[in-house]
Amino acid sequence: AALKIVEWVPGSLNADIGGGHAEFGTDFLRDQAVTNIVWDPFNRTNEHNAESVGSIHSGGADTATVTNVLNVIQEAANRDTVVAQAADAVGTHGTAYFQIYEGDASGRGRKTKAGKKDQTGYQNNRLAATYVRGISKHFNNVTRIHRGTRTSTYQADNIPAQTKQARERPLPGMN
């Protein structure tokens, strides 16, 4: 759902942090003329991830998506690492999008059945708003841009306010 609410810029590059093994996001973004680079240590090979990092590190991406990832990571330090990876990917010029699934919203994390046989996952079951503080450690500007039934999507960036204002102003002769 997060991918469908973003106004994608054709020709841009997206860092898909924790993008999983499937190509749904890549296929959707290809239709938007956006290149999607997936980095996922649990669902992609070391070789794939090394190649991905070469493309997206140190501000190499225009956007980053972290969809339904933070809510399945039990350890706060590991969640922080994921947010830091998104911040590194977009640098000071790009925007990251975090979609968070709230589960049962009880605040009590628990193991879950994963999609693969005999595997377990984890769900934090936390309200999406409780993740904002962690995102804000790495991004100056964090805004909720969508609220669904059990999900919220946040937009985050480190773009200085004066740069944003300049981008929004029409060019001379273009108004």
PDB file of C-alpha atoms in Angstrom:
ATOM      1  CA  ALA A   1       0.000   0.000   0.000  1.00  0.00           C
ATOM      2  CA  ALA A   2       2.850   2.433   0.782  1.00  0.00           C
ATOM      3  CA  LEU A   3       4.150   2.188  -2.760  1.00  0.00           C
ATOM      4  CA  LYS A   4       0.793   3.261  -4.176  1.00  0.00           C
ATOM      5  CA  ILE A   5       0.512   6.492  -2.171  1.00  0.00           C
ATOM      6  CA  VAL A   6       3.914   7.924  -3.101  1.00  0.00           C
ATOM      7  CA  GLU A   7       4.219  10.228  -6.103  1.00  0.00           C
ATOM      8  CA  TRP A   8       7.165   8.507  -7.787  1.00  0.00           C
ATOM      9  CA  VAL A   9       9.550  10.429 -10.024  1.00  0.00           C
ATOM     10  CA  PRO A  10      10.324   8.587 -13.265  1.00  0.00           C
ATOM     11  CA  GLY A  11      14.025   7.855 -13.635  1.00  0.00           C
ATOM     12  CA  SER A  12      14.658   7.840  -9.881  1.00  0.00           C
ATOM     13  CA  LEU A  13      16.281   5.107  -7.791  1.00  0.00           C
ATOM     14  CA  ASN A  14      14.638   3.542  -4.716  1.00  0.00           C
ATOM     15  CA  ALA A  15      16.454   1.610  -1.972  1.00  0.00           C
ATOM     16  CA  ASP A  16      14.093  -1.120  -0.797  1.00  0.00           C
ATOM     17  CA  ILE A  17      15.426  -1.908   2.695  1.00  0.00           C
ATOM     18  CA  GLY A  18      14.200  -5.316   3.852  1.00  0.00           C
ATOM     19  CA  GLY A  19      12.379  -5.780   0.553  1.00  0.00           C
ATOM     20  CA  GLY A  20      11.960  -9.528   0.905  1.00  0.00           C
ATOM     21  CA  HIS A  21      12.416 -12.308  -1.621  1.00  0.00           C
ATOM     22  CA  ALA A  22       9.487 -11.454  -3.910  1.00  0.00           C
ATOM     23  CA  GLU A  23       9.625  -8.899  -6.704  1.00  0.00           C
ATOM     24  CA  PHE A  24       6.257  -7.204  -6.111  1.00  0.00           C
ATOM     25  CA  GLY A  25       7.788  -3.831  -5.201  1.00  0.00           C
ATOM     26  CA  THR A  26      10.305  -3.997  -8.019  1.00  0.00           C
ATOM     27  CA  ASP A  27       7.596  -4.841 -10.545  1.00  0.00           C
ATOM     28  CA  PHE A  28       5.314  -2.043  -9.315  1.00  0.00           C
ATOM     29  CA  LEU A  29       8.100   0.546  -9.387  1.00  0.00           C
ATOM     30  CA  ARG A  30       9.261  -0.573 -12.831  1.00  0.00           C
ATOM     31  CA  ASP A  31       5.779   0.384 -14.060  1.00  0.00           C
ATOM     32  CA  GLN A  32       6.417   3.843 -12.545  1.00  0.00           C
ATOM     33  CA  ALA A  33       9.790   4.049 -14.383  1.00  0.00           C
ATOM     34  CA  VAL A  34      11.630   3.819 -11.037  1.00  0.00           C
ATOM     35  CA  THR A  35      14.618   1.525 -10.473  1.00  0.00           C
ATOM     36  CA  ASN A  36      14.186  -0.498  -7.272  1.00  0.00           C
ATOM     37  CA  ILE A  37      17.266  -1.894  -5.526  1.00  0.00           C
ATOM     38  CA  VAL A  38      16.404  -4.464  -2.840  1.00  0.00           C
ATOM     39  CA  TRP A  39      18.677  -4.981   0.163  1.00  0.00           C
ATOM     40  CA  ASP A  40      17.585  -7.741   2.524  1.00  0.00           C
ATOM     41  CA  PRO A  41      20.064  -9.847   4.530  1.00  0.00           C
ATOM     42  CA  PHE A  42      17.407 -12.443   5.383  1.00  0.00           C
ATOM     43  CA  ASN A  43      15.930 -12.987   1.933  1.00  0.00           C
ATOM     44  CA  ARG A  44      18.693 -12.157  -0.563  1.00  0.00           C
ATOM     45  CA  THR A  45      22.163 -13.594  -1.104  1.00  0.00           C
ATOM     46  CA  ASN A  46      25.323 -11.941   0.213  1.00  0.00           C
ATOM     47  CA  GLU A  47      26.345 -11.268  -3.394  1.00  0.00           C
ATOM     48  CA  HIS A  48      23.017  -9.586  -4.188  1.00  0.00           C
ATOM     49  CA  ASN A  49      23.195  -7.433  -1.053  1.00  0.00           C
ATOM     50  CA  ALA A  50      26.816  -6.406  -1.697  1.00  0.00           C
ATOM     51  CA  GLU A  51      25.866  -5.267  -5.200  1.00  0.00           C
ATOM     52  CA  SER A  52      22.841  -3.412  -3.814  1.00  0.00           C
ATOM     53  CA  VAL A  53      24.901  -1.568  -1.197  1.00  0.00           C
ATOM     54  CA  GLY A  54      27.274  -0.443  -3.945  1.00  0.00           C
ATOM     55  CA  SER A  55      24.354   1.315  -5.654  1.00  0.00           C
ATOM     56  CA  ILE A  56      22.550   2.852  -2.698  1.00  0.00           C
ATOM     57  CA  HIS A  57      25.069   3.720   0.030  1.00  0.00           C
ATOM     58  CA  SER A  58      26.017   7.300   0.957  1.00  0.00           C
ATOM     59  CA  GLY A  59      23.042   9.000  -0.645  1.00  0.00           C
ATOM     60  CA  GLY A  60      22.968   6.867  -3.774  1.00  0.00           C
ATOM     61  CA  ALA A  61      19.178   6.568  -3.704  1.00  0.00           C
ATOM     62  CA  ASP A  62      16.523   9.196  -4.316  1.00  0.00           C
ATOM     63  CA  THR A  63      14.052   7.367  -2.086  1.00  0.00           C
ATOM     64  CA  ALA A  64      14.063   4.469   0.362  1.00  0.00           C
ATOM     65  CA  THR A  65      11.176   2.240   1.338  1.00  0.00           C
ATOM     66  CA  VAL A  66      11.007   0.261   4.563  1.00  0.00           C
ATOM     67  CA  THR A  67       7.649  -1.481   4.376  1.00  0.00           C
ATOM     68  CA  ASN A  68       6.453  -3.711   7.194  1.00  0.00           C
ATOM     69  CA  VAL A  69      10.002  -4.206   8.426  1.00  0.00           C
ATOM     70  CA  LEU A  70      10.369  -2.256  11.681  1.00  0.00           C
ATOM     71  CA  ASN A  71       7.297  -3.950  13.137  1.00  0.00           C
ATOM     72  CA  VAL A  72       8.833  -7.440  12.758  1.00  0.00           C
ATOM     73  CA  ILE A  73      12.182  -6.647  14.393  1.00  0.00           C
ATOM     74  CA  GLN A  74      12.149  -7.388  18.107  1.00  0.00           C
ATOM     75  CA  GLU A  75      15.453  -5.721  19.059  1.00  0.00           C
ATOM     76  CA  ALA A  76      15.509  -1.905  19.247  1.00  0.00           C
ATOM     77  CA  ALA A  77      19.164  -1.787  18.160  1.00  0.00           C
ATOM     78  CA  ASN A  78      18.360  -3.742  15.000  1.00  0.00           C
ATOM     79  CA  ARG A  79      15.414  -1.451  14.207  1.00  0.00           C
ATOM     80  CA  ASP A  80      17.759   1.503  14.666  1.00  0.00           C
ATOM     81  CA  THR A  81      20.210  -0.058  12.211  1.00  0.00           C
ATOM     82  CA  VAL A  82      17.495  -0.386   9.569  1.00  0.00           C
ATOM     83  CA  VAL A  83      16.461   3.264   9.964  1.00  0.00           C
ATOM     84  CA  ALA A  84      20.129   4.312   9.772  1.00  0.00           C
ATOM     85  CA  GLN A  85      20.514   2.308   6.548  1.00  0.00           C
ATOM     86  CA  ALA A  86      17.553   4.146   5.017  1.00  0.00           C
ATOM     87  CA  ALA A  87      19.012   7.496   6.116  1.00  0.00           C
ATOM     88  CA  ASP A  88      22.381   6.599   4.583  1.00  0.00           C
ATOM     89  CA  ALA A  89      20.728   5.533   1.332  1.00  0.00           C
ATOM     90  CA  VAL A  90      18.901   8.842   0.791  1.00  0.00           C
ATOM     91  CA  GLY A  91      21.469  11.179   2.366  1.00  0.00           C
ATOM     92  CA  THR A  92      20.377  14.803   2.641  1.00  0.00           C
ATOM     93  CA  HIS A  93      18.611  14.948  -0.726  1.00  0.00           C
ATOM     94  CA  GLY A  94      16.128  12.075  -0.639  1.00  0.00           C
ATOM     95  CA  THR A  95      13.033  10.837   1.147  1.00  0.00           C
ATOM     96  CA  ALA A  96      12.353   7.606   3.001  1.00  0.00           C
ATOM     97  CA  TYR A  97       8.953   5.977   3.451  1.00  0.00           C
ATOM     98  CA  PHE A  98       8.241   3.729   6.432  1.00  0.00           C
ATOM     99  CA  GLN A  99       5.104   1.602   6.432  1.00  0.00           C
ATOM    100  CA  ILE A 100       4.335   0.065   9.803  1.00  0.00           C
ATOM    101  CA  TYR A 101       1.836  -2.689  10.519  1.00  0.00           C
ATOM    102  CA  GLU A 102       0.395  -2.528  14.029  1.00  0.00           C
ATOM    103  CA  GLY A 103      -0.708  -6.149  14.334  1.00  0.00           C
ATOM    104  CA  ASP A 104      -3.217  -6.376  17.172  1.00  0.00           C
ATOM    105  CA  ALA A 105      -1.922  -3.024  18.589  1.00  0.00           C
ATOM    106  CA  SER A 106      -1.666  -4.543  22.080  1.00  0.00           C
ATOM    107  CA  GLY A 107       1.931  -3.452  22.599  1.00  0.00           C
ATOM    108  CA  ARG A 108       2.829  -7.046  23.441  1.00  0.00           C
ATOM    109  CA  GLY A 109       5.241  -8.538  20.934  1.00  0.00           C
ATOM    110  CA  ARG A 110       5.041 -12.219  20.108  1.00  0.00           C
ATOM    111  CA  LYS A 111       6.331 -14.887  17.783  1.00  0.00           C
ATOM    112  CA  THR A 112       4.228 -15.567  14.714  1.00  0.00           C
ATOM    113  CA  LYS A 113       4.097 -18.214  12.040  1.00  0.00           C
ATOM    114  CA  ALA A 114       6.110 -17.148   9.027  1.00  0.00           C
ATOM    115  CA  GLY A 115       5.200 -17.889   5.427  1.00  0.00           C
ATOM    116  CA  LYS A 116       7.676 -20.749   5.131  1.00  0.00           C
ATOM    117  CA  LYS A 117       7.098 -24.161   6.709  1.00  0.00           C
ATOM    118  CA  ASP A 118       8.523 -24.581  10.217  1.00  0.00           C
ATOM    119  CA  GLN A 119       9.657 -20.949  10.441  1.00  0.00           C
ATOM    120  CA  THR A 120       8.568 -18.371  12.946  1.00  0.00           C
ATOM    121  CA  GLY A 121       8.499 -14.623  12.663  1.00  0.00           C
ATOM    122  CA  TYR A 122       7.889 -11.853  15.131  1.00  0.00           C
ATOM    123  CA  GLN A 123       5.356  -9.040  15.413  1.00  0.00           C
ATOM    124  CA  ASN A 124       5.787  -6.124  17.832  1.00  0.00           C
ATOM    125  CA  ASN A 125       2.039  -5.302  17.884  1.00  0.00           C
ATOM    126  CA  ARG A 126       2.889  -1.660  18.636  1.00  0.00           C
ATOM    127  CA  LEU A 127       1.022   1.426  17.508  1.00  0.00           C
ATOM    128  CA  ALA A 128       2.769   2.965  14.503  1.00  0.00           C
ATOM    129  CA  ALA A 129       3.281   6.276  16.313  1.00  0.00           C
ATOM    130  CA  THR A 130       5.606   4.550  18.804  1.00  0.00           C
ATOM    131  CA  TYR A 131       8.204   4.125  16.044  1.00  0.00           C
ATOM    132  CA  VAL A 132       8.469   7.845  15.240  1.00  0.00           C
ATOM    133  CA  ARG A 133      11.036   8.560  17.964  1.00  0.00           C
ATOM    134  CA  GLY A 134      13.373   5.919  16.507  1.00  0.00           C
ATOM    135  CA  ILE A 135      12.935   7.241  12.972  1.00  0.00           C
ATOM    136  CA  SER A 136      13.527  10.794  14.204  1.00  0.00           C
ATOM    137  CA  LYS A 137      16.966   9.794  15.524  1.00  0.00           C
ATOM    138  CA  HIS A 138      18.112   9.645  11.893  1.00  0.00           C
ATOM    139  CA  PHE A 139      15.707  12.005  10.105  1.00  0.00           C
ATOM    140  CA  ASN A 140      14.922  15.639  10.927  1.00  0.00           C
ATOM    141  CA  ASN A 141      11.494  15.672   9.298  1.00  0.00           C
ATOM    142  CA  VAL A 142       9.037  12.816   9.963  1.00  0.00           C
ATOM    143  CA  THR A 143       5.379  13.091   8.949  1.00  0.00           C
ATOM    144  CA  ARG A 144       2.585  10.541   8.789  1.00  0.00           C
ATOM    145  CA  ILE A 145       1.222  10.661   5.255  1.00  0.00           C
ATOM    146  CA  HIS A 146      -1.273   7.801   5.397  1.00  0.00           C
ATOM    147  CA  ARG A 147      -3.303   5.966   8.011  1.00  0.00           C
ATOM    148  CA  GLY A 148      -4.903   2.665   7.080  1.00  0.00           C
ATOM    149  CA  THR A 149      -6.900   0.189   9.153  1.00  0.00           C
ATOM    150  CA  ARG A 150      -3.838  -1.424  10.765  1.00  0.00           C
ATOM    151  CA  THR A 151      -0.986   0.428   9.061  1.00  0.00           C
ATOM    152  CA  SER A 152       0.524   3.887   8.919  1.00  0.00           C
ATOM    153  CA  THR A 153       3.007   5.267   6.436  1.00  0.00           C
ATOM    154  CA  TYR A 154       5.529   7.924   7.425  1.00  0.00           C
ATOM    155  CA  GLN A 155       7.601  10.142   5.159  1.00  0.00           C
ATOM    156  CA  ALA A 156      11.036  11.109   6.492  1.00  0.00           C
ATOM    157  CA  ASP A 157      13.897  13.237   5.195  1.00  0.00           C
ATOM    158  CA  ASN A 158      16.845  15.407   6.166  1.00  0.00           C
ATOM    159  CA  ILE A 159      16.247  18.010   3.490  1.00  0.00           C
ATOM    160  CA  PRO A 160      16.820  21.520   4.914  1.00  0.00           C
ATOM    161  CA  ALA A 161      13.656  23.664   4.982  1.00  0.00           C
ATOM    162  CA  GLN A 162      15.163  26.306   2.677  1.00  0.00           C
ATOM    163  CA  THR A 163      15.933  23.642   0.057  1.00  0.00           C
ATOM    164  CA  LYS A 164      12.366  22.341   0.236  1.00  0.00           C
ATOM    165  CA  GLN A 165      11.024  25.880  -0.196  1.00  0.00           C
ATOM    166  CA  ALA A 166      13.282  26.466  -3.192  1.00  0.00           C
ATOM    167  CA  ARG A 167      12.074  23.220  -4.793  1.00  0.00           C
ATOM    168  CA  GLU A 168       8.454  24.269  -4.337  1.00  0.00           C
ATOM    169  CA  ARG A 169       8.920  27.731  -5.888  1.00  0.00           C
ATOM    170  CA  PRO A 170       8.278  27.971  -9.624  1.00  0.00           C
ATOM    171  CA  LEU A 171      11.265  28.741 -11.808  1.00  0.00           C
ATOM    172  CA  PRO A 172      11.351  32.246 -13.307  1.00  0.00           C
ATOM    173  CA  GLY A 173       9.051  32.401 -16.299  1.00  0.00           C
ATOM    174  CA  MET A 174       7.340  29.116 -15.327  1.00  0.00           C
ATOM    175  CA  ASN A 175       4.395  30.508 -13.314  1.00  0.00           C
TER     176      ASN A 175
END
